[in-house]
CSV table of C-alpha atoms and ligand atoms in Angstrom, one decimal:
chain,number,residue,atom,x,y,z
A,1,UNK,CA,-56.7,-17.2,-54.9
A,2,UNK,CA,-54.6,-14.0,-54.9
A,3,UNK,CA,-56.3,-10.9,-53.6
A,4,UNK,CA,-55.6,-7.7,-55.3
A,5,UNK,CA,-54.0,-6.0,-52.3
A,6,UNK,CA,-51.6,-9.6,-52.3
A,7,UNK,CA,-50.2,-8.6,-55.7
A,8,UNK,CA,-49.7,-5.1,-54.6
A,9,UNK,CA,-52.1,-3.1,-56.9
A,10,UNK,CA,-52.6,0.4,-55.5
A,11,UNK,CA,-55.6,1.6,-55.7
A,12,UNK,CA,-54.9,4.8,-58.0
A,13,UNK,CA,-52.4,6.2,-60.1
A,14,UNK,CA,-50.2,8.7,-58.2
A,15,UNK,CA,-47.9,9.6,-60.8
A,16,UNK,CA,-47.4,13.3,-60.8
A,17,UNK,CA,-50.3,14.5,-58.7
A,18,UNK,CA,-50.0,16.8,-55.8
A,19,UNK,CA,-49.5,16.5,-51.7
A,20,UNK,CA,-53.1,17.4,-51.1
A,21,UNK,CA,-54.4,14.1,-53.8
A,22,UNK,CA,-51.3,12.2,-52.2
A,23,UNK,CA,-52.8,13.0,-48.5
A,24,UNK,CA,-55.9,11.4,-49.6
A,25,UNK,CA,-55.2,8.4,-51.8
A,26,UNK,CA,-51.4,7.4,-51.4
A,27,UNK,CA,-50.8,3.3,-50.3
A,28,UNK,CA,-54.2,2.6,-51.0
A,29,UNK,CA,-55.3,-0.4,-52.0
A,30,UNK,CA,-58.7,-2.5,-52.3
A,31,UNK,CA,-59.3,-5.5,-51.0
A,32,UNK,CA,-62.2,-7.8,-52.9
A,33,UNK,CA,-64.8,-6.5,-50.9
A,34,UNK,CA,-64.2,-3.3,-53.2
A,35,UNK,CA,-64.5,-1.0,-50.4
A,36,UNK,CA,-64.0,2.6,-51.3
A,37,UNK,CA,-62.4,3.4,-47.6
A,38,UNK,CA,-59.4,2.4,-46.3
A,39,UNK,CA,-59.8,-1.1,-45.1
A,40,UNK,CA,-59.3,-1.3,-41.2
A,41,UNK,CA,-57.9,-4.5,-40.8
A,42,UNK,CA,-57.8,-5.2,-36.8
A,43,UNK,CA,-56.0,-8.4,-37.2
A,44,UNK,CA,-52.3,-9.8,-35.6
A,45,UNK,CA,-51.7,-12.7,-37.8
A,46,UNK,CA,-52.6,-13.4,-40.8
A,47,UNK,CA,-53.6,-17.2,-43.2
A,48,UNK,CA,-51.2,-19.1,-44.8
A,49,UNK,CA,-52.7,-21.3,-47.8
A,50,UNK,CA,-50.3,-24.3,-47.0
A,51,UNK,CA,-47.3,-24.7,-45.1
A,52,UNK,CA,-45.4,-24.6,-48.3
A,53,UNK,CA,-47.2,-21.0,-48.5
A,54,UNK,CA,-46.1,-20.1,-44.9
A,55,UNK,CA,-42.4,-21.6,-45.5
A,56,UNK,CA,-42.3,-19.5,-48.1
A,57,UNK,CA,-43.4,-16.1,-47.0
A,58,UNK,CA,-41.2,-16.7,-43.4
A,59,UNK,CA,-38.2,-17.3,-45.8
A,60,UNK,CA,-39.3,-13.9,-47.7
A,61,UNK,CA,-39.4,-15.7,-51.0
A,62,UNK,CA,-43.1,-14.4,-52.0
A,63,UNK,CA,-44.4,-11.6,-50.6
A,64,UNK,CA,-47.3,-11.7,-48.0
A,65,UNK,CA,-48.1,-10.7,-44.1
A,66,UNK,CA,-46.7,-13.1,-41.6
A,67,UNK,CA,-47.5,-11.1,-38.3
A,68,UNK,CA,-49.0,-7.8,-37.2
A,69,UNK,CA,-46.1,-6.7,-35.6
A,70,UNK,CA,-44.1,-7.0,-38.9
A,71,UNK,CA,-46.3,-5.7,-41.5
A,72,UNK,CA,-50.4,-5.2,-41.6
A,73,UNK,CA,-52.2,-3.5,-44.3
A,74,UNK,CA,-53.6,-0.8,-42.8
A,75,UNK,CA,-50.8,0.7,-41.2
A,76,UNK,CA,-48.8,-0.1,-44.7
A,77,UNK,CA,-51.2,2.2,-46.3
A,78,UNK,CA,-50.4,4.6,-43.4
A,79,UNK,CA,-46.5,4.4,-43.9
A,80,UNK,CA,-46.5,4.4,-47.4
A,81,UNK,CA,-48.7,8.2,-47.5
A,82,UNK,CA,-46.4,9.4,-44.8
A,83,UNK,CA,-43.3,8.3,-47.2
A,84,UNK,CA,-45.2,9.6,-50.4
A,85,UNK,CA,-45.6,13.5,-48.4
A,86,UNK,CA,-42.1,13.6,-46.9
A,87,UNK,CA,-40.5,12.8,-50.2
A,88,UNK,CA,-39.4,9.7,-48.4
A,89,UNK,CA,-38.5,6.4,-50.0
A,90,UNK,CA,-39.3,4.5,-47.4
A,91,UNK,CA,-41.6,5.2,-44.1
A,92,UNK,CA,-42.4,2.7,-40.6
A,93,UNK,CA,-44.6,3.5,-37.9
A,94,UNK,CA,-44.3,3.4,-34.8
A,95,UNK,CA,-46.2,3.2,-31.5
A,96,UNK,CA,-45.6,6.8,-30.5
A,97,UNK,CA,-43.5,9.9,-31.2
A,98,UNK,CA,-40.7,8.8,-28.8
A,99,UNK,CA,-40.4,5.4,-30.0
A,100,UNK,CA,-39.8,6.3,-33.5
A,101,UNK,CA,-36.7,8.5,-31.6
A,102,UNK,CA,-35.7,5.4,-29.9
A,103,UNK,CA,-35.9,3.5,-32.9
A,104,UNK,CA,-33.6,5.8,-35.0
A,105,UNK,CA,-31.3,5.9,-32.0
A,106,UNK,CA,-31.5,2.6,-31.6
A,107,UNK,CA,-30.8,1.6,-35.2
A,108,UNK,CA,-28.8,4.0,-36.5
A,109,UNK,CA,-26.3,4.0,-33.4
A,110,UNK,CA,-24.1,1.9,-31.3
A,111,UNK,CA,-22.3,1.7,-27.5
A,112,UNK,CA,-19.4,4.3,-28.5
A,113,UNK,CA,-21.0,6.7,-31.1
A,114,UNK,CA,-21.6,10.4,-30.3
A,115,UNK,CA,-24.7,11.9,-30.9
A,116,UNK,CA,-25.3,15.8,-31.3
A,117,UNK,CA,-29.2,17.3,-29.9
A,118,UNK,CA,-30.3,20.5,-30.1
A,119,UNK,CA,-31.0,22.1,-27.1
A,120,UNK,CA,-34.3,23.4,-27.4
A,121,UNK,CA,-36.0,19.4,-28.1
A,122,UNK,CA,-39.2,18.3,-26.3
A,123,UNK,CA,-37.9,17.2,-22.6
A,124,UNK,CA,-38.9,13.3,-23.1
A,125,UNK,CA,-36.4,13.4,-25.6
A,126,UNK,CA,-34.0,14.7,-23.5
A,127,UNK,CA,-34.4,12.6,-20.8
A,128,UNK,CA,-34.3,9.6,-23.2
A,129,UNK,CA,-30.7,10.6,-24.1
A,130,UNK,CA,-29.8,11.2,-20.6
A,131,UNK,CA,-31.5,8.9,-18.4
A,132,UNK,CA,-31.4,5.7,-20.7
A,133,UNK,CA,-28.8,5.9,-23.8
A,134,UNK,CA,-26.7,7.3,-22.6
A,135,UNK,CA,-26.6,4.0,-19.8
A,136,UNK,CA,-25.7,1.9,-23.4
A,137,UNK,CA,-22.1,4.3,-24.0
A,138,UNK,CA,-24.0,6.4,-26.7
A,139,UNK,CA,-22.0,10.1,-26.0
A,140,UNK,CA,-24.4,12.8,-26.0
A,141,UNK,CA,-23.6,16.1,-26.3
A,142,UNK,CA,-26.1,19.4,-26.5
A,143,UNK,CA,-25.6,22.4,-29.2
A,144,UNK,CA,-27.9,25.6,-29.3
A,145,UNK,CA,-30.0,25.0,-32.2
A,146,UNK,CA,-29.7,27.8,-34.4
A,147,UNK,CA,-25.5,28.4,-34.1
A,148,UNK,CA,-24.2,26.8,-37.2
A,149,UNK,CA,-20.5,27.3,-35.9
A,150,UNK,CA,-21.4,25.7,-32.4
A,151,UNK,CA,-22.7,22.9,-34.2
A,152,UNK,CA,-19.8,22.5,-36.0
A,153,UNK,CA,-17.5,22.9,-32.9
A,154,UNK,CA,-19.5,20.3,-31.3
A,155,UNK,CA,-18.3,17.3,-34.0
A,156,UNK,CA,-16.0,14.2,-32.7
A,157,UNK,CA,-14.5,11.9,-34.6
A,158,UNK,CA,-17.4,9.6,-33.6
A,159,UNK,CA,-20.2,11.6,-34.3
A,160,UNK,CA,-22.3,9.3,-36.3
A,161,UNK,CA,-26.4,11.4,-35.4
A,162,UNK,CA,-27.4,14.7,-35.5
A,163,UNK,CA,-30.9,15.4,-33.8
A,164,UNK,CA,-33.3,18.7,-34.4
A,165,UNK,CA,-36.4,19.8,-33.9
A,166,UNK,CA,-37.2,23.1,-36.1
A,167,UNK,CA,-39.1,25.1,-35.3
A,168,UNK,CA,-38.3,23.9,-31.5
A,169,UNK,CA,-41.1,24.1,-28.6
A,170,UNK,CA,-42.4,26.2,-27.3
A,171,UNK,CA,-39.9,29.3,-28.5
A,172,UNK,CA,-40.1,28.8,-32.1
A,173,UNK,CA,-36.1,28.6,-32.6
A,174,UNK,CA,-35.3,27.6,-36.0
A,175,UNK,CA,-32.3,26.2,-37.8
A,176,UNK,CA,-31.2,26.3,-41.4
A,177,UNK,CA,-31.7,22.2,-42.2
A,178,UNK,CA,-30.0,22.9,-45.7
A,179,UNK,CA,-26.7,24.0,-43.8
A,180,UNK,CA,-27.0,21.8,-40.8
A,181,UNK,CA,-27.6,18.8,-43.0
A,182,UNK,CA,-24.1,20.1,-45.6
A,183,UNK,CA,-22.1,20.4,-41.9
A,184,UNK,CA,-23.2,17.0,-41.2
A,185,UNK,CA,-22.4,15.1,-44.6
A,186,UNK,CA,-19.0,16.2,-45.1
A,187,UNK,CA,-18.6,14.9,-41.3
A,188,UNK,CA,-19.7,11.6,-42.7
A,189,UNK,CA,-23.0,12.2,-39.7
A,190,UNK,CA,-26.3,11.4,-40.3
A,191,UNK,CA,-29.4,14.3,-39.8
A,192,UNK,CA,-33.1,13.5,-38.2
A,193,UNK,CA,-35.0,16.4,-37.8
A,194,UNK,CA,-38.3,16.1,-35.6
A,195,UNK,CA,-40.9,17.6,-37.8
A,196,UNK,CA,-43.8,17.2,-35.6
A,197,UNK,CA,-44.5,21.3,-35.4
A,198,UNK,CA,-44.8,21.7,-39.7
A,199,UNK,CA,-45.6,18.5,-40.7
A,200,UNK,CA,-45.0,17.5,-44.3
A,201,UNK,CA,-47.8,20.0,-45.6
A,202,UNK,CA,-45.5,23.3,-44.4
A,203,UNK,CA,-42.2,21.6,-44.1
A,204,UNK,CA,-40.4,19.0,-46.1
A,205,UNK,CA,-37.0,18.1,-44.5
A,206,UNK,CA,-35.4,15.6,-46.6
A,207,UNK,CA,-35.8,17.9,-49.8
A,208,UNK,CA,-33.9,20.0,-47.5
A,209,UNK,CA,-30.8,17.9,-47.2
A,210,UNK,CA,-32.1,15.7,-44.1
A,211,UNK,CA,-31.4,12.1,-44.0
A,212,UNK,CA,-34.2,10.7,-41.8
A,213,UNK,CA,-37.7,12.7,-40.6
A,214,UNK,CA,-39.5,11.8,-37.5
A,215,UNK,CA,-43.3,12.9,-36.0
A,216,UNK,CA,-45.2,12.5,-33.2
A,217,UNK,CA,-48.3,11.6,-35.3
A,218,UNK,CA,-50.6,12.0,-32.0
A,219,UNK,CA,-50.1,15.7,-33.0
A,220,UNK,CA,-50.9,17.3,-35.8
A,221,UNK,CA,-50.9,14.2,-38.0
A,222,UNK,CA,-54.2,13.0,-36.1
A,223,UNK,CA,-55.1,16.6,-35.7
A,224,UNK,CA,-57.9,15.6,-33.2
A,225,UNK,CA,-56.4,14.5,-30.2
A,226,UNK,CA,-57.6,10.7,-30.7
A,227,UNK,CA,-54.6,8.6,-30.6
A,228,UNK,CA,-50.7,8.1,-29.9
A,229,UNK,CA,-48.8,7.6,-32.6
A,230,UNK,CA,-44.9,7.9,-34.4
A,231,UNK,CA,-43.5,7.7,-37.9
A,232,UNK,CA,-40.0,7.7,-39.1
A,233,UNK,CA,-39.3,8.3,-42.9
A,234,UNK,CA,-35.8,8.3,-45.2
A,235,UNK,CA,-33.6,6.6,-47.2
A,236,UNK,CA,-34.4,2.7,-47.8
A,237,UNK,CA,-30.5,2.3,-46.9
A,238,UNK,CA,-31.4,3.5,-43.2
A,239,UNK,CA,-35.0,2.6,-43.2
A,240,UNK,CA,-34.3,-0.7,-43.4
A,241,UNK,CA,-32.4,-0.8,-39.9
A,242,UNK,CA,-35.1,1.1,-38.3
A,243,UNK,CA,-37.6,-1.8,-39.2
A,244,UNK,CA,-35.0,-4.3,-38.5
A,245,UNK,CA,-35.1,-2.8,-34.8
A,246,UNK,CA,-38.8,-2.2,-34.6
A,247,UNK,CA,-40.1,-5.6,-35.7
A,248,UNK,CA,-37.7,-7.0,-33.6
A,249,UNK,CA,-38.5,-5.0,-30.6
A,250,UNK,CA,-42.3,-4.1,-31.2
A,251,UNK,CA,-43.1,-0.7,-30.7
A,252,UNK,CA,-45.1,-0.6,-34.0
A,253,UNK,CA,-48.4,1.2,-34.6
A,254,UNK,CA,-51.5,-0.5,-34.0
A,255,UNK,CA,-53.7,-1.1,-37.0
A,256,UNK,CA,-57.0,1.1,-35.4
A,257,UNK,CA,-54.4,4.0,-35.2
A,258,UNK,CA,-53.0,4.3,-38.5
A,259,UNK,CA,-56.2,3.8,-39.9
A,260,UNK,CA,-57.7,7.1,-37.4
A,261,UNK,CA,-54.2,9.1,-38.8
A,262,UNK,CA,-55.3,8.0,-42.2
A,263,UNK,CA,-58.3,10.2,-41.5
A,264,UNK,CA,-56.4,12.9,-40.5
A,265,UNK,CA,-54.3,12.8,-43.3
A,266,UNK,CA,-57.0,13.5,-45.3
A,267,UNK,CA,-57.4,16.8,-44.3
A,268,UNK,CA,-53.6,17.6,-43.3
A,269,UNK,CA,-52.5,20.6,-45.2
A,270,UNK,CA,-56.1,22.3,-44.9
A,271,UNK,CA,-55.6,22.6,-40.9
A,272,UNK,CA,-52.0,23.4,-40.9
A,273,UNK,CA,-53.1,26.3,-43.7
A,274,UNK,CA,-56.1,27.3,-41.6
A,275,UNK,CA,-54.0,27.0,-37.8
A,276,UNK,CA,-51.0,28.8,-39.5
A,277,UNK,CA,-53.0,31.8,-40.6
A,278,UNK,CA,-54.8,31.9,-37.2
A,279,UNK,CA,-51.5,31.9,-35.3
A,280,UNK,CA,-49.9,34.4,-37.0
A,281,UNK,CA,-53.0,36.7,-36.7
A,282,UNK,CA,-53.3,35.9,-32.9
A,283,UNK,CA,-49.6,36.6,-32.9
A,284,UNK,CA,-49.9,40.0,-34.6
A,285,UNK,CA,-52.7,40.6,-31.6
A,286,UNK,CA,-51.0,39.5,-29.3
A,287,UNK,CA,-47.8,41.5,-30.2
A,288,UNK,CA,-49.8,45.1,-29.7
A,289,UNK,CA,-51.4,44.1,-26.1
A,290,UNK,CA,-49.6,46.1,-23.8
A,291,UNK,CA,-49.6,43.3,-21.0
A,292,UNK,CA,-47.5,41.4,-23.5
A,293,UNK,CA,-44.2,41.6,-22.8
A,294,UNK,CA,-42.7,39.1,-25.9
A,295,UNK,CA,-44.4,37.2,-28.8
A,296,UNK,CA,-42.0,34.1,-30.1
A,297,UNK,CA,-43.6,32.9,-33.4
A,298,UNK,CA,-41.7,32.9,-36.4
A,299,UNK,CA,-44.1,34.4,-38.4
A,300,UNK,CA,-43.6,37.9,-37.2
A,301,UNK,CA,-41.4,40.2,-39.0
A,302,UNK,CA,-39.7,40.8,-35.7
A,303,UNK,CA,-38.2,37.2,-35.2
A,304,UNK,CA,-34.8,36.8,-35.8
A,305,UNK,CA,-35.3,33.7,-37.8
A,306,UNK,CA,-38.1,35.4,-40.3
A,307,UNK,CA,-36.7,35.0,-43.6
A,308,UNK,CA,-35.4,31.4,-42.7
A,309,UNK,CA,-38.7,30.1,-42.0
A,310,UNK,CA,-40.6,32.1,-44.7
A,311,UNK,CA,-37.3,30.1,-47.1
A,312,UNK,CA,-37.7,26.5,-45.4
A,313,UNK,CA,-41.9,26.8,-44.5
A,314,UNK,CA,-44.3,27.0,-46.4
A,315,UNK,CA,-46.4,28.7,-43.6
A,316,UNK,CA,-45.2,29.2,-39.9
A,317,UNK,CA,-46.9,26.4,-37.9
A,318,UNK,CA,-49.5,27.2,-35.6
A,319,UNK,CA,-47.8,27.6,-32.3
A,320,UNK,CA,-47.4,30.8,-30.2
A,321,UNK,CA,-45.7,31.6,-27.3
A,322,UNK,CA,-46.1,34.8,-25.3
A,323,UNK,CA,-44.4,36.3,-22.1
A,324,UNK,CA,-46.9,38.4,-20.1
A,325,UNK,CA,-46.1,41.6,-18.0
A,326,UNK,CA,-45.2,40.0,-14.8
A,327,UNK,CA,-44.3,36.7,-13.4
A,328,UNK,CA,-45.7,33.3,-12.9
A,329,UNK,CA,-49.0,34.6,-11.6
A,330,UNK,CA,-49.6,36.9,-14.6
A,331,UNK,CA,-49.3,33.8,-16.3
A,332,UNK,CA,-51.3,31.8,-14.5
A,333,UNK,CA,-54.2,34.3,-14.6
A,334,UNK,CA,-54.4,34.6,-17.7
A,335,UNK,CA,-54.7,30.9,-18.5
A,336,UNK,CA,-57.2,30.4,-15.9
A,337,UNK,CA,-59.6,33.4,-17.3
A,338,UNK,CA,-60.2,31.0,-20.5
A,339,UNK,CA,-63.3,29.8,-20.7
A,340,UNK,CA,-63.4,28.0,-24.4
A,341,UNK,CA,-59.1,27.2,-25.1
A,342,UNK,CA,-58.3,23.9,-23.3
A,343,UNK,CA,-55.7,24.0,-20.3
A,344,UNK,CA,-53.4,20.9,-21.5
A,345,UNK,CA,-50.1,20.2,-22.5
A,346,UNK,CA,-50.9,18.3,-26.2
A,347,UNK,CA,-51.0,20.1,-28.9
A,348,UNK,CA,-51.9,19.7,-32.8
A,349,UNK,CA,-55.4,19.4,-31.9
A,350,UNK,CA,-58.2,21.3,-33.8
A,351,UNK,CA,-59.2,22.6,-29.9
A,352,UNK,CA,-56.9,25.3,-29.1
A,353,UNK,CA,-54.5,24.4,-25.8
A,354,UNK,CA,-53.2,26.9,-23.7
A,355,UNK,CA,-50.0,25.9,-21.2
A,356,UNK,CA,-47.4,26.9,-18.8
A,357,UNK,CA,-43.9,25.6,-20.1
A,358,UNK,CA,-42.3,26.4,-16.5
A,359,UNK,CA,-44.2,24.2,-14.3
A,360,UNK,CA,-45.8,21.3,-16.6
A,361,UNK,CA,-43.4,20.6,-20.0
A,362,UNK,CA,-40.3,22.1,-18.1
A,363,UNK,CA,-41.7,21.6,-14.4
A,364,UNK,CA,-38.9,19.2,-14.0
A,365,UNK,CA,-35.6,21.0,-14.9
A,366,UNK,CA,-33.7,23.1,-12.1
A,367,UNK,CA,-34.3,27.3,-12.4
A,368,UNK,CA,-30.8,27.1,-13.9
A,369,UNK,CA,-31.8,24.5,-16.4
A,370,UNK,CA,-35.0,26.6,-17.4
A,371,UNK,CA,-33.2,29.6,-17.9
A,372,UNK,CA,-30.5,27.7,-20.2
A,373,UNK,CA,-33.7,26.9,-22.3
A,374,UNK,CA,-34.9,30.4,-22.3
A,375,UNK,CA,-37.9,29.3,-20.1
A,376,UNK,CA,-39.1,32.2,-18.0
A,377,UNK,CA,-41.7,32.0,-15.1
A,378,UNK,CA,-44.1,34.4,-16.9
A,379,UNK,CA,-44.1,32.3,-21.2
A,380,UNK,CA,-47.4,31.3,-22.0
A,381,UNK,CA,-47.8,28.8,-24.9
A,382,UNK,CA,-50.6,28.4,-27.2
A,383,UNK,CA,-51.0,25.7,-29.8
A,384,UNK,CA,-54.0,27.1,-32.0
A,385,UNK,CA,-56.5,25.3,-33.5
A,386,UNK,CA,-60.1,25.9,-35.6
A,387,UNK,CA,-61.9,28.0,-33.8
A,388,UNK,CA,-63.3,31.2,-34.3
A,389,UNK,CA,-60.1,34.1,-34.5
A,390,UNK,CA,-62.3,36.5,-32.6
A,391,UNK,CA,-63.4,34.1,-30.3
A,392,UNK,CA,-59.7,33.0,-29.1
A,393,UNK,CA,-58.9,37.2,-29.1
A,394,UNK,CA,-61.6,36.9,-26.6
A,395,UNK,CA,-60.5,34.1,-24.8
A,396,UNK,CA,-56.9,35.6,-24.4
A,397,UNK,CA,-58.3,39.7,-23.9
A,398,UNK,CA,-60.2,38.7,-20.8
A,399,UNK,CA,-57.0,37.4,-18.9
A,400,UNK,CA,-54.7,39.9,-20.0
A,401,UNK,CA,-57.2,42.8,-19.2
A,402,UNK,CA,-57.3,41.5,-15.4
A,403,UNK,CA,-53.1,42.3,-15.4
B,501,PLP,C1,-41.8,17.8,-30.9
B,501,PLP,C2,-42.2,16.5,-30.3
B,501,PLP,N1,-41.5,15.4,-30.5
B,501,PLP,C3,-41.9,14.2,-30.0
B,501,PLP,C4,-42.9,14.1,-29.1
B,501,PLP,C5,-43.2,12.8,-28.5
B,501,PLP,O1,-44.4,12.2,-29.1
B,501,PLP,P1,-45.4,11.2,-28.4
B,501,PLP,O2,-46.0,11.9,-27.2
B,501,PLP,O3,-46.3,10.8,-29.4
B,501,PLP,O4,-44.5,10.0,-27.9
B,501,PLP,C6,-43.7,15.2,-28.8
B,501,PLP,C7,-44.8,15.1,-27.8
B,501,PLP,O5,-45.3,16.1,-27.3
B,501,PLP,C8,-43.3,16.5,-29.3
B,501,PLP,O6,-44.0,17.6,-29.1
């Protein structure tokens, strides 16, 4: 018997249709049952009809599942939609956001290669460079994100990996990825942008000139907070090392996961749209409160990086960071008058989060180290979601008033 998802018969035509009909039907396929839902196939092995059957799908002669923790069909649907909205020709999954950067590292790089990170990256990342790869001889080195000309002062003649997030967290820094990934080719280097803060449905990095994309899709890519979860996506000439490394050393996704990011898929580019437009309202708010010292959100006419992001984005994310007048305990005040935004560190969720970079995301680097990053005492991030403009206004007035 072969079952239609065995031969590999997607469920629709895709040819030519658009990211939000892509979002909802791309790497779907029906099993017999004729289910109209993605299948959730909670399963980690899989029937062989014979041996000869099993011989032959070990040997990779006919094509087939062998083991969970090499391919299942749920989280194939989930890596082919992903590959379908980055532009990608090839997508994996992994088990969370830093093990899809471990994987690329991993992969893509060896004991003597140098690797070039922006400086404004998410602080596991960092300490994944520092405290464990760089134990295996991979060089690291650290360039401010948007300097084109540091970046290229930075190269060795073994810089093989170039790492960016853009925009970073929680400062909304930007870099040009169409110039970054140019610098980077005619070094002969590879570029992975991070894309967790855009997502596919504002940003698109590899029809920028990237070579590999990464998300944490416990962010935005869930969009409600349910489960942990990574992705890498590129060129099948790379991709095929970063599954070599993955099924080999198992970080994959588990099957109930990619099937609950399926979901969120769904409804991708209508929350980024939707948390993008509150931001930059909130931002515009926020920028005319006297007790607010800075807004960083790249929105605002007033960022430095403006026309960049309006080039490279589609919309400008939906994270803003504020300094209020003051120091720490302004800050603090203010994010312990909310009463609806949630005080937590994630972010991507349709609940607004409010946070204190300096003592939770950044709590660990020295004052010296903090200040490198541009993290001051008195920066207040907030990661907007879908609730009510005037009711976040609200949320944020009462804090500030008490300055
Ligand atoms: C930009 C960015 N990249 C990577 C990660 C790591 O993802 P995960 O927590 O899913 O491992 C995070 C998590 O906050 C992040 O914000």
């Amino acid at each position: 018997m072969t079952l239609e998802w065995d031969a590999g018969r997607l469920d629709s035509d895709l040819k030519g249709v658009g990211f939000d009909t892509l979002a909802v039907r791309a790497g779907q396929r029906r099993s017999p049952e004729g289910e109209h839902g993605e299948a959730l196939f909670l399963t980690s092995s899989y029937v062989f009809r014979t041996a000869a059957d099993a011989a032959a799908r070990f040997a990779g002669e006919v094509p087939g599942n062998v083991y969970s923790r090499y391919t299942n069909p749920t989280v194939r649907t989930f890596e082919e939609r992903i590959a379908a909205l980055e532009g990608a020709e090839q997508a994996v999954a992994t088990a969370s956001g830093m093990s899809a950067i471990l994987a690329i590292v991993m992969s893509l790089c060896s004991g003597g290669d140098h690797v070039l990170v922006s400086r404004s990256v998410f602080g596991s990342t960092i300490s994944l460079f520092e405290k464990y790869l760089k134990r295996f001889g991979v060089e690291v080195d650290y360039v401010p994100l948007a300097d084109l000309n540091a970046w290229k002062e930075a190269f060795k003649p073994n810089t093989k990996l170039l790492f960016v997030e853009s925009p970073s967290n929680p400062l909304a820094e930007l870099v040009d990825i169409s110039a970054l990934a140019d610098i980077a080719h005619a070094r002969g280097a590879l570029l992975a942008v991070d894309n967790c803060f855009c997502t596919p449905a504002l940003q698109q990095p590899l029809k920028l000139g990237a070579d590999i994309v990464m998300h944490s899709a416990t962010k935005y890519i869930d969009g409600q907070g349910r489960g942990m979860g990574g992705v890498v996506a590129g060129r099948s000439e790379q991709m095929k090392e970063v599954v070599g490394f993955l099924r080999t050393a198992g970080p994959t996704l588990s099957p109930f996961n990619a099937w609950l990011f399926l979901k969120g898929l769904e409804t991708l580019r209508i929350r980024m749209q939707a948390q993008s437009e509150s931001a930059l309202q909130l931002a515009l708010w926020l920028e005319q409160q006297p007790q607010v010292e800075r807004v960083y959100y790249a929105g605002l006419p007033s960022h430095p990086q403006h026309e960049l992001a309006k080039k490279q984005q589609s919309a400008f994310g939906a994270v803003v960071s504020f300094e209020a007048k003051g120091g720490r305990d302004a800050a603090w005040k203010v994010i312990d008058a909310t009463r609806v935004i949630s005080i937590t560190t994630n972010l991507g969720d349709t609940k607004t989060t409010i946070a204190h970079p300096a003592t939770t995301s950044h709590g660990r680097l020295t004052p010296q180290e903090r200040a490198n990053a541009g993290i001051r005492d008195n920066l207040i991030r907030v990661a907007v979601g879908l609730e009510v403009l005037a009711d976040l206004k609200a949320d944020l007035a009462r804090g500030l008033a008490a300055l």
